[in-house]
PDB file of C-alpha atoms in Angstrom:
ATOM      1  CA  UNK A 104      12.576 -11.435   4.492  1.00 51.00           C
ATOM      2  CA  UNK A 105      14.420 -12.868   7.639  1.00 55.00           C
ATOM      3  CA  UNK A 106      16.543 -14.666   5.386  1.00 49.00           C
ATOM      4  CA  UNK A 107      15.419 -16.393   2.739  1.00 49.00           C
ATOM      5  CA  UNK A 108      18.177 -19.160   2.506  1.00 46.00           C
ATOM      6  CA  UNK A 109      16.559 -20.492   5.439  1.00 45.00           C
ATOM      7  CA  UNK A 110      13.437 -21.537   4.108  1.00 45.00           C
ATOM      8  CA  UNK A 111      14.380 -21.909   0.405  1.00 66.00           C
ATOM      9  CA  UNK A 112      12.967 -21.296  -2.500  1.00 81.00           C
ATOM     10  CA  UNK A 113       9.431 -21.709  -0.721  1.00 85.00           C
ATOM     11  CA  UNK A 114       9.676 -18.088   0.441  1.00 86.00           C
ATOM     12  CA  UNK A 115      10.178 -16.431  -3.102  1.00 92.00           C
ATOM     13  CA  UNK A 116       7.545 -18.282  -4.521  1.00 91.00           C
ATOM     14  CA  UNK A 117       4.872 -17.822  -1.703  1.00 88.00           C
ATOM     15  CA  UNK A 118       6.205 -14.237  -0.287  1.00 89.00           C
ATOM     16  CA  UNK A 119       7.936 -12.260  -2.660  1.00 93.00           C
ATOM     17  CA  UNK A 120       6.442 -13.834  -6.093  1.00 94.00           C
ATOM     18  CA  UNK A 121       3.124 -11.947  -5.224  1.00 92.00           C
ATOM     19  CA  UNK A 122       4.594  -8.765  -3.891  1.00 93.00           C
ATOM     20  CA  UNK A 123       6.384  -8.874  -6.937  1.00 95.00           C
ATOM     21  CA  UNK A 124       3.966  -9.297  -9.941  1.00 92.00           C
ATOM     22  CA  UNK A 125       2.010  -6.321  -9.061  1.00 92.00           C
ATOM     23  CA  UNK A 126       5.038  -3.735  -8.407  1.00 95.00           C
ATOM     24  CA  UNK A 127       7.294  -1.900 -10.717  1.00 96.00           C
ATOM     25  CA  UNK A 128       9.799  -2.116  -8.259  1.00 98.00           C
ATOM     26  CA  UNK A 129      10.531  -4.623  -5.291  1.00 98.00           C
ATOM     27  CA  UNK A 130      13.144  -3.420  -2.688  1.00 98.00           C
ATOM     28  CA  UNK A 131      14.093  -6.836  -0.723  1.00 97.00           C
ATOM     29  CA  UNK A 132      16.266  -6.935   2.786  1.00 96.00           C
ATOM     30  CA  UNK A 133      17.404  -9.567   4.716  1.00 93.00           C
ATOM     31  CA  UNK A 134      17.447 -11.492   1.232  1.00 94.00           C
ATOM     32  CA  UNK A 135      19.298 -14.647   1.714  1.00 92.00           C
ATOM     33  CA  UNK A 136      20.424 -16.334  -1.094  1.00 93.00           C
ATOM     34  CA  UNK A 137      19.158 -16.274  -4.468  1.00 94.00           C
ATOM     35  CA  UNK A 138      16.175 -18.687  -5.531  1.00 93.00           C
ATOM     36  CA  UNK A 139      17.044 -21.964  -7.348  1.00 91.00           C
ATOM     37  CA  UNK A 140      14.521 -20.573 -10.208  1.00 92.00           C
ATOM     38  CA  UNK A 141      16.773 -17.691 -10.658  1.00 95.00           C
ATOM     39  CA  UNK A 142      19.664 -18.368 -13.188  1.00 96.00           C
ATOM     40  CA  UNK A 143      22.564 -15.531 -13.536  1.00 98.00           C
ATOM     41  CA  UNK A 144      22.779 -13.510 -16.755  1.00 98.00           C
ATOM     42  CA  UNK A 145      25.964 -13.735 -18.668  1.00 98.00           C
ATOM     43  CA  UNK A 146      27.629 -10.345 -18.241  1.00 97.00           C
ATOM     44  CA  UNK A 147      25.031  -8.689 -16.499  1.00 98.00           C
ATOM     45  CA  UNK A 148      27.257  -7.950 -12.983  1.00 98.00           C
ATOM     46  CA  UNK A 149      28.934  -4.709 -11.536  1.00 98.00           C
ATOM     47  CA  UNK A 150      31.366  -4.339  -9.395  1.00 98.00           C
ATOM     48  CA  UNK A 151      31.559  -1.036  -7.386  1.00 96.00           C
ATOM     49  CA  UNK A 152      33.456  -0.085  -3.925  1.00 93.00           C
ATOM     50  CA  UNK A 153      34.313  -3.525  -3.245  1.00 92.00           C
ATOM     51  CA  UNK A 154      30.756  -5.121  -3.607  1.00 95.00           C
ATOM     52  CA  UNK A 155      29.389  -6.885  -6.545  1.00 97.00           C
ATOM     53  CA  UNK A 156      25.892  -7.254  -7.965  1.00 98.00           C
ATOM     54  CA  UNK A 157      24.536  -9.672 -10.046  1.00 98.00           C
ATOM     55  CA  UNK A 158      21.635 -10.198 -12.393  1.00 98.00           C
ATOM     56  CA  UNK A 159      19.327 -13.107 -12.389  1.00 98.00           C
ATOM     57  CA  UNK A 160      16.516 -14.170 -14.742  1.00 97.00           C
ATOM     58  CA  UNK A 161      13.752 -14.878 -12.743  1.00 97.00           C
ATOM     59  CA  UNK A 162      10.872 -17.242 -13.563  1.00 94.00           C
ATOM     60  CA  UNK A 163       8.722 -18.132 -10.879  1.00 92.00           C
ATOM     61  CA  UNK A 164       6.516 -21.051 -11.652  1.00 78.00           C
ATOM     62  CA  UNK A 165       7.725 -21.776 -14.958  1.00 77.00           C
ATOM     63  CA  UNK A 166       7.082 -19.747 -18.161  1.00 71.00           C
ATOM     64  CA  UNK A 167       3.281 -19.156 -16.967  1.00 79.00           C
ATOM     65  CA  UNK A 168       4.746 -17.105 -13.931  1.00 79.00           C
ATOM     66  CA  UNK A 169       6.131 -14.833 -15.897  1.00 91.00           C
ATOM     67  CA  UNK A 170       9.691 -13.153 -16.619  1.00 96.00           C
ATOM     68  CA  UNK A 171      11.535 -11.317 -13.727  1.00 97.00           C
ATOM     69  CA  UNK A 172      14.946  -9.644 -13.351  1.00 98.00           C
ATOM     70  CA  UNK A 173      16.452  -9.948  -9.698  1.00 98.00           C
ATOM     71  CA  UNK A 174      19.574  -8.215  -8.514  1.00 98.00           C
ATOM     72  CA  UNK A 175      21.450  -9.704  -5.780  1.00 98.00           C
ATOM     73  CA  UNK A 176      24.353  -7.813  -3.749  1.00 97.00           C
ATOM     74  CA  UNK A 177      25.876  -9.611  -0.965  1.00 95.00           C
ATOM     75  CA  UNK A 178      26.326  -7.430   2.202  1.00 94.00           C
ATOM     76  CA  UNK A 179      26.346  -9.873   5.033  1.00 90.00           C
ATOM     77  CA  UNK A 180      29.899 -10.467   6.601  1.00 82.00           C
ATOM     78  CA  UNK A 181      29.356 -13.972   7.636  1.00 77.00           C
ATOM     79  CA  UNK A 182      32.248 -16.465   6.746  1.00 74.00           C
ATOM     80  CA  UNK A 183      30.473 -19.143   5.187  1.00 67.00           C
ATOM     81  CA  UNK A 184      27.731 -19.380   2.385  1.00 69.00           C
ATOM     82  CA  UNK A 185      25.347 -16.675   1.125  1.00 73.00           C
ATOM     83  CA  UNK A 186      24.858 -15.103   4.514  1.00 80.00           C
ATOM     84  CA  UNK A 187      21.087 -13.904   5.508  1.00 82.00           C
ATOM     85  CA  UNK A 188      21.454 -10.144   5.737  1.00 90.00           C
ATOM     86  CA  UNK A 189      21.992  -9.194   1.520  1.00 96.00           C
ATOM     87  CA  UNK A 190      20.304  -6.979  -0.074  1.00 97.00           C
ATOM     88  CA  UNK A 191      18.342  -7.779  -3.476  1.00 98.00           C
ATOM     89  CA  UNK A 192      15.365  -5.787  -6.200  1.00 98.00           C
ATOM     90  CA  UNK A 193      12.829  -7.394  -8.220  1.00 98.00           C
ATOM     91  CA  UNK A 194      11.408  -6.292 -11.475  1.00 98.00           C
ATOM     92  CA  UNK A 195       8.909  -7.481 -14.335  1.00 97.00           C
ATOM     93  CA  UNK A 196      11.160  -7.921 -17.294  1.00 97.00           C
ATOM     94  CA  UNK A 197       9.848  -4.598 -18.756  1.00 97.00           C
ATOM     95  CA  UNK A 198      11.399  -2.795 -16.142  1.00 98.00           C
ATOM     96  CA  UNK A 199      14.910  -4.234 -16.898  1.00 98.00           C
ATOM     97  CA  UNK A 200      18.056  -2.408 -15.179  1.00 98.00           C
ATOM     98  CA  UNK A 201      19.121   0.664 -17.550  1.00 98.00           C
ATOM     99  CA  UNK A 202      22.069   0.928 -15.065  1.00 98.00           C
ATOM    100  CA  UNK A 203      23.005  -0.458 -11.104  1.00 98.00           C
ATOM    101  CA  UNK A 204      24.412   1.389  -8.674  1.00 98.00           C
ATOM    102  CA  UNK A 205      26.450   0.250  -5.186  1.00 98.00           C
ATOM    103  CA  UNK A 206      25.963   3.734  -3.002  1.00 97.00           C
ATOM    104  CA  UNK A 207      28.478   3.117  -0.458  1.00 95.00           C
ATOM    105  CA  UNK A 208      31.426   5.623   1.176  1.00 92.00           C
ATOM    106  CA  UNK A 209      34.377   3.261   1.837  1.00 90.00           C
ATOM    107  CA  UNK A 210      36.145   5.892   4.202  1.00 90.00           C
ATOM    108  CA  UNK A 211      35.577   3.722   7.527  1.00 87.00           C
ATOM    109  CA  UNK A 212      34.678   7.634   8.623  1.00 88.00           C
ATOM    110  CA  UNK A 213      32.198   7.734   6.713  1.00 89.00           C
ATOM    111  CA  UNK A 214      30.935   4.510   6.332  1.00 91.00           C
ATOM    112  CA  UNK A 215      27.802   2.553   6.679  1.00 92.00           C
ATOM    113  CA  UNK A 216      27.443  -0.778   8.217  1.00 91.00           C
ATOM    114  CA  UNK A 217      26.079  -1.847   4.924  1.00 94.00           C
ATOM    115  CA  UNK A 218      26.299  -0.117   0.969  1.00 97.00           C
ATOM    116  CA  UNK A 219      22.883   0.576  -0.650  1.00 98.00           C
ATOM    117  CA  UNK A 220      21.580  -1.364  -4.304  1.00 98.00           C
ATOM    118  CA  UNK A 221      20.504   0.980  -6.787  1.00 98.00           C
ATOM    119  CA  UNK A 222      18.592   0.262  -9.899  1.00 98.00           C
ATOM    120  CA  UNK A 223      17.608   2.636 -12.669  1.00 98.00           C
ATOM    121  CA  UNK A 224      14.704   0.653 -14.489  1.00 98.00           C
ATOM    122  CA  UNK A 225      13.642   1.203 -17.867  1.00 97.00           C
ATOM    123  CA  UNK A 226      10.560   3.775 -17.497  1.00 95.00           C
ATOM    124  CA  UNK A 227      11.442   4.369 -14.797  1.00 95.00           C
ATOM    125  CA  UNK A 228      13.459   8.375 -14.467  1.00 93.00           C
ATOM    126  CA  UNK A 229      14.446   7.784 -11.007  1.00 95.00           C
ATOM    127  CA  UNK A 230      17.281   5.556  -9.632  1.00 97.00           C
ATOM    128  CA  UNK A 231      15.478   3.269  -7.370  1.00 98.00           C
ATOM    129  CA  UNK A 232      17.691   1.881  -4.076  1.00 98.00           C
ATOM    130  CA  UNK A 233      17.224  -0.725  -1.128  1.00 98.00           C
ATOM    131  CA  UNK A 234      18.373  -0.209   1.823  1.00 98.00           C
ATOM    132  CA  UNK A 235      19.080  -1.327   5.350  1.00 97.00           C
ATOM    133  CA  UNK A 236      20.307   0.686   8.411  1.00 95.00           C
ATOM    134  CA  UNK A 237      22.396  -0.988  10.793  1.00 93.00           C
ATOM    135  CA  UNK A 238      19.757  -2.048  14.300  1.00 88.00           C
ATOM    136  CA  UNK A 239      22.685  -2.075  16.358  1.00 82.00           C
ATOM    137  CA  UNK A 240      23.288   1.103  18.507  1.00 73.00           C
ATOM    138  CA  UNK A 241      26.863   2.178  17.800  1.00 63.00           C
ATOM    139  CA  UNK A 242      28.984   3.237  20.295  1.00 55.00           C
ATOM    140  CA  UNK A 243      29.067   6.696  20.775  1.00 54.00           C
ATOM    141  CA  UNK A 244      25.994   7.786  18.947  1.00 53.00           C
ATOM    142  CA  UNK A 245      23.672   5.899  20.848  1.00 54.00           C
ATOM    143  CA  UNK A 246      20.530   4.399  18.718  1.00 73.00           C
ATOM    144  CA  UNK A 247      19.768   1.986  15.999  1.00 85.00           C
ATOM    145  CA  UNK A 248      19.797   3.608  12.509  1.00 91.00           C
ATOM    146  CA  UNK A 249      22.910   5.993  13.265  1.00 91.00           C
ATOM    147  CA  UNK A 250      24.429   4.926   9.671  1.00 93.00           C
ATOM    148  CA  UNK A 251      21.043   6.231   7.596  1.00 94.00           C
ATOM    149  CA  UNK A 252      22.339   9.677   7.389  1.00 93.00           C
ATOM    150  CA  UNK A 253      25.532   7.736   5.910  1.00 94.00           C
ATOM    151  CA  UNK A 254      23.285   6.010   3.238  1.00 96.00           C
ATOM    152  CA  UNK A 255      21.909   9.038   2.105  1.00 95.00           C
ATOM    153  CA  UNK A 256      25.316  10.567   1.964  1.00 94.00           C
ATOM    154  CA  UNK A 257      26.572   7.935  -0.231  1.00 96.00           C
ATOM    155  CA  UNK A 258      23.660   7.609  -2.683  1.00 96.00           C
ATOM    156  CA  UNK A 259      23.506  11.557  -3.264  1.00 95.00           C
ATOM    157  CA  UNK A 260      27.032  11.486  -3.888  1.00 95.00           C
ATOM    158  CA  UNK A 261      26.912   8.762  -6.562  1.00 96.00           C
ATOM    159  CA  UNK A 262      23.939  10.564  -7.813  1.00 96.00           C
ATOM    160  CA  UNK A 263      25.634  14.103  -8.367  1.00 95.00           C
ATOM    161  CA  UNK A 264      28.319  11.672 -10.073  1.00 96.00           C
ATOM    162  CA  UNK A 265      25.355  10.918 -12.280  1.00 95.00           C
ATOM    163  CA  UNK A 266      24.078  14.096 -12.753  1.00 95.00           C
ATOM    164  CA  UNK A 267      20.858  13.015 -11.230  1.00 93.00           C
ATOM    165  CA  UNK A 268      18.810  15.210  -8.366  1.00 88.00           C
ATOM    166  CA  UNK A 269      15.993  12.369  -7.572  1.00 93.00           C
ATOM    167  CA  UNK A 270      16.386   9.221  -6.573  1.00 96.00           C
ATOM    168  CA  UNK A 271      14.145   7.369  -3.903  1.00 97.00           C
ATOM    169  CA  UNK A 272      15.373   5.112  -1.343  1.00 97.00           C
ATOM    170  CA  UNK A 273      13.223   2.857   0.291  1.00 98.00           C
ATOM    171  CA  UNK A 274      14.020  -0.052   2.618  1.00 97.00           C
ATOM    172  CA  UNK A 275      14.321  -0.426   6.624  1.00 97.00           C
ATOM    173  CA  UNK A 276      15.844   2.525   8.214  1.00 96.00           C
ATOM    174  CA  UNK A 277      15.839   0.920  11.879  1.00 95.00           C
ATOM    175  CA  UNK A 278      15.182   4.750  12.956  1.00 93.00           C
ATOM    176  CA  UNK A 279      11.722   6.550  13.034  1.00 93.00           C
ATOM    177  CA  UNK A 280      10.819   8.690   9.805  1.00 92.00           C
ATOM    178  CA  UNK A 281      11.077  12.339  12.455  1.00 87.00           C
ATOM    179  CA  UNK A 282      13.982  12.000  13.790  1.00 80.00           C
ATOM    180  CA  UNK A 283      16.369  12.629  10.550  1.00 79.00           C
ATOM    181  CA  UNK A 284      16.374  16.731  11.142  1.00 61.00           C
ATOM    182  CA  UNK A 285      19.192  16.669  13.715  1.00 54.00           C
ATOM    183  CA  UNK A 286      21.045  14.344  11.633  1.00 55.00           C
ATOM    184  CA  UNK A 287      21.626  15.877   7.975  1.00 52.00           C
ATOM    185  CA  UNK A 288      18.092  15.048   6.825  1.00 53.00           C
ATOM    186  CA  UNK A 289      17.455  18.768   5.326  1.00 66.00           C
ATOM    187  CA  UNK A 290      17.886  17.794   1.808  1.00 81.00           C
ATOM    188  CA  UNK A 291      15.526  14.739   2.314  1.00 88.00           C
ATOM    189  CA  UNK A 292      11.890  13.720   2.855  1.00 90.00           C
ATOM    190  CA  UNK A 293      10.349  10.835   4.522  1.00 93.00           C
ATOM    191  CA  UNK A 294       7.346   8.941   2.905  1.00 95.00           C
ATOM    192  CA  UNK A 295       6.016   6.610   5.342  1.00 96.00           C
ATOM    193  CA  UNK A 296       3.266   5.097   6.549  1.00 95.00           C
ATOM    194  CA  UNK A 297       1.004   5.579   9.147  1.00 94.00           C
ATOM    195  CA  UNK A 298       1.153   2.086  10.786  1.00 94.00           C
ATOM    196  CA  UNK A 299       3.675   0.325  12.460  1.00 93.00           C
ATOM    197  CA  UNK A 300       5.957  -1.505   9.715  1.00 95.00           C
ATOM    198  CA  UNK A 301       6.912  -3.676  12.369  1.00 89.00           C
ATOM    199  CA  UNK A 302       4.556  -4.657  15.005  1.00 86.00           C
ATOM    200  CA  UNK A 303       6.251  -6.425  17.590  1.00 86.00           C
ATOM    201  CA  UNK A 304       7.934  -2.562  18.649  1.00 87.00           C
ATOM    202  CA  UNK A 305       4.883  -1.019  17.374  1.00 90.00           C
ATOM    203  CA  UNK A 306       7.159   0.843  15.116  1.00 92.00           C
ATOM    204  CA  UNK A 307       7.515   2.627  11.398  1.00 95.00           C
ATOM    205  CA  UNK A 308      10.703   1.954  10.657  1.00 96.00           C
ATOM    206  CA  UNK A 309      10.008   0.747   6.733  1.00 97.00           C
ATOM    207  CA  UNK A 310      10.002   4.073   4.427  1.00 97.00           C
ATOM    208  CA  UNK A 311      11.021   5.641   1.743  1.00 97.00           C
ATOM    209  CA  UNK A 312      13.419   8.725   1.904  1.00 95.00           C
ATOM    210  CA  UNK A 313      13.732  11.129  -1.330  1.00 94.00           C
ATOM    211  CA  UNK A 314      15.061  14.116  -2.713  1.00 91.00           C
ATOM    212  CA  UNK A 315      13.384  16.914  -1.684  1.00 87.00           C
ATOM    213  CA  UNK A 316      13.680  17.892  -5.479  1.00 88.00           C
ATOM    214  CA  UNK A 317      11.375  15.268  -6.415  1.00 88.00           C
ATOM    215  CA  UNK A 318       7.778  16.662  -6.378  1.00 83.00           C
ATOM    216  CA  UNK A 319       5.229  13.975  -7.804  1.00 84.00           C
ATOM    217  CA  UNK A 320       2.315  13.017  -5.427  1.00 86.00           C
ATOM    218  CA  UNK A 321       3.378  10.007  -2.708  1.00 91.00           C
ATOM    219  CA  UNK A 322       1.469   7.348  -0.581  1.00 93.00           C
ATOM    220  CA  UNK A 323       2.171   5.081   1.800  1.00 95.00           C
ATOM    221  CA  UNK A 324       0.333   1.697   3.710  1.00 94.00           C
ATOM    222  CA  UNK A 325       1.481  -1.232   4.935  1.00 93.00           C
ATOM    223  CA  UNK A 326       0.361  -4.481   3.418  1.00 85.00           C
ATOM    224  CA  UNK A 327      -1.206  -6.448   5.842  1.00 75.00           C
ATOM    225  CA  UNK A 328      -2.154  -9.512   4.065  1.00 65.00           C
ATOM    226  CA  UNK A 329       0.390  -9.303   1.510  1.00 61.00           C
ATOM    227  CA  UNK A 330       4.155 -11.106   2.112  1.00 53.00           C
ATOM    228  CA  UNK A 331       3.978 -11.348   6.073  1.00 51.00           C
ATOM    229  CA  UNK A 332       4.574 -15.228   7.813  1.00 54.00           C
ATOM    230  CA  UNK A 333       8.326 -15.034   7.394  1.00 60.00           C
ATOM    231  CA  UNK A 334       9.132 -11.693   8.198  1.00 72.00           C
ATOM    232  CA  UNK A 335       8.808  -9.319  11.390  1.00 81.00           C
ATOM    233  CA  UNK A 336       7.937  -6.434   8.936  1.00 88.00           C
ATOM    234  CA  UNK A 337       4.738  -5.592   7.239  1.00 94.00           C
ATOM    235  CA  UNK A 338       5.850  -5.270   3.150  1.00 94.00           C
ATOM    236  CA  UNK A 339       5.359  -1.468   2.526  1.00 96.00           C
ATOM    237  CA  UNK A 340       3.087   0.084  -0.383  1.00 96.00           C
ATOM    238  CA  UNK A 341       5.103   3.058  -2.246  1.00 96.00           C
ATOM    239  CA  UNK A 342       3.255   4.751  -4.998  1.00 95.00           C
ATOM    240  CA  UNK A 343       4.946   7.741  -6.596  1.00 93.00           C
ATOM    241  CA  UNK A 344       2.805  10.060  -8.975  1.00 86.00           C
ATOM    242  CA  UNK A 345      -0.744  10.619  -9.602  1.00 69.00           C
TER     243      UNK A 345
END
């Protein structure tokens, strides 16, 4: 979303309002702040490895939009305000939050630039998580995306904690979808498109990793004329399932 602080609440209602009425799940990055239309639910927050995330009724338009729940986690590390780089998921109110889950190993050794938002929704049977890899090349490893192997870490580990094998994590990786076999990606697959996610590198780097235990059919396009103007990234289509 680039940000979505910086143009307001314009961006949810033109960008992510009709992404989000015609998916069971909406995995948001670069999220901004919250809309104004949003108001927090009393209660409804978690607090896990030093992050919080909150819930927010969500009613785009008025009553006639419809009923949404958004949850917000703040990752970005600037000092003032909401920051641009958070992290946020959008559901119909159907698909409420059963539980939330920060992913997120707080051993600087093992650590991520960022944690990962998890949602299990209600008919839904897999935990559902955003993500976004660091696009800074770290030193000593060399390339954008060194910390995805570190997300995945982190979200099988609070899955096991779960006792739960299948989980899908979809978001920007900032790496390409073949190059995770050198870097711990055995017990993982990539569903991606075919089409650059981001066209000014002519790269996929929007995708969906999984559990390699999870077995139902998968597809994946970009969305050409669905969500762009703001963003650099095409939205991506995930359908799980036949």
């Amino acid at each position: 979303m680039q940000g979505s602080s910086t143009s307001g609440e314009c961006i949810w209602l033109t960008r992510v309002y009709p992404l989000a009425r015609t998916s069971h799940v909406l995995a948001l990055q670069e999220a901004g702040a919250p809309p104004a239309s949003a108001q927090p639910v009393p209660g409804r927050t978690w607090t896990q490895n030093g992050r919080t995330v909150a819930e927010y009724l969500w009613r785009p338009g008025g009553s006639r939009g419809g009923d949404f729940y958004l949850y917000w986690m703040r990752t970005d590390t600037s000092p003032s305000g909401n920051g641009r780089v958070n992290l946020a998921m959008v559901v119909p109110a159907a698909q409420r939050a059963r539980d939330v889950v920060i992913a997120w190993d707080t051993n600087p050794a093992h650590q991520s630039v960022r944690p990962a938002l998890g949602i299990l929704p209600t008919d839904i049977d897999q935990y559902v998580f955003t993500v976004h890899a660091s696009a800074q090349a770290s030193t000593g490893r060399g390339r954008a995306g060194w910390d995805a192997p570190r997300i995945v870490s982190a979200i099988e580990c609070e899955m096991a904690a779960r006792g739960r094998r299948q989980w899908i994590a979809a978001g920007d990786w900032n790496r390409l979808p073949d190059n995770w076999a050198s870097q711990g990606g055995g017990t993982t697959l990539q569903v991606a498109p075919s089409e650059p996610t981001r066209p000014a590198s002519g790269a996929v780097i929007d995708y969906a990793v999984i559990n390699r235990t999870l077995t139902l059919p998968t597809m994946a396009r970009t969305e050409h004329n669905r969500g762009g103007g703001q963003s650099d990234h095409l939205p991506v289509f995930l359908h799980f399932g036949s």
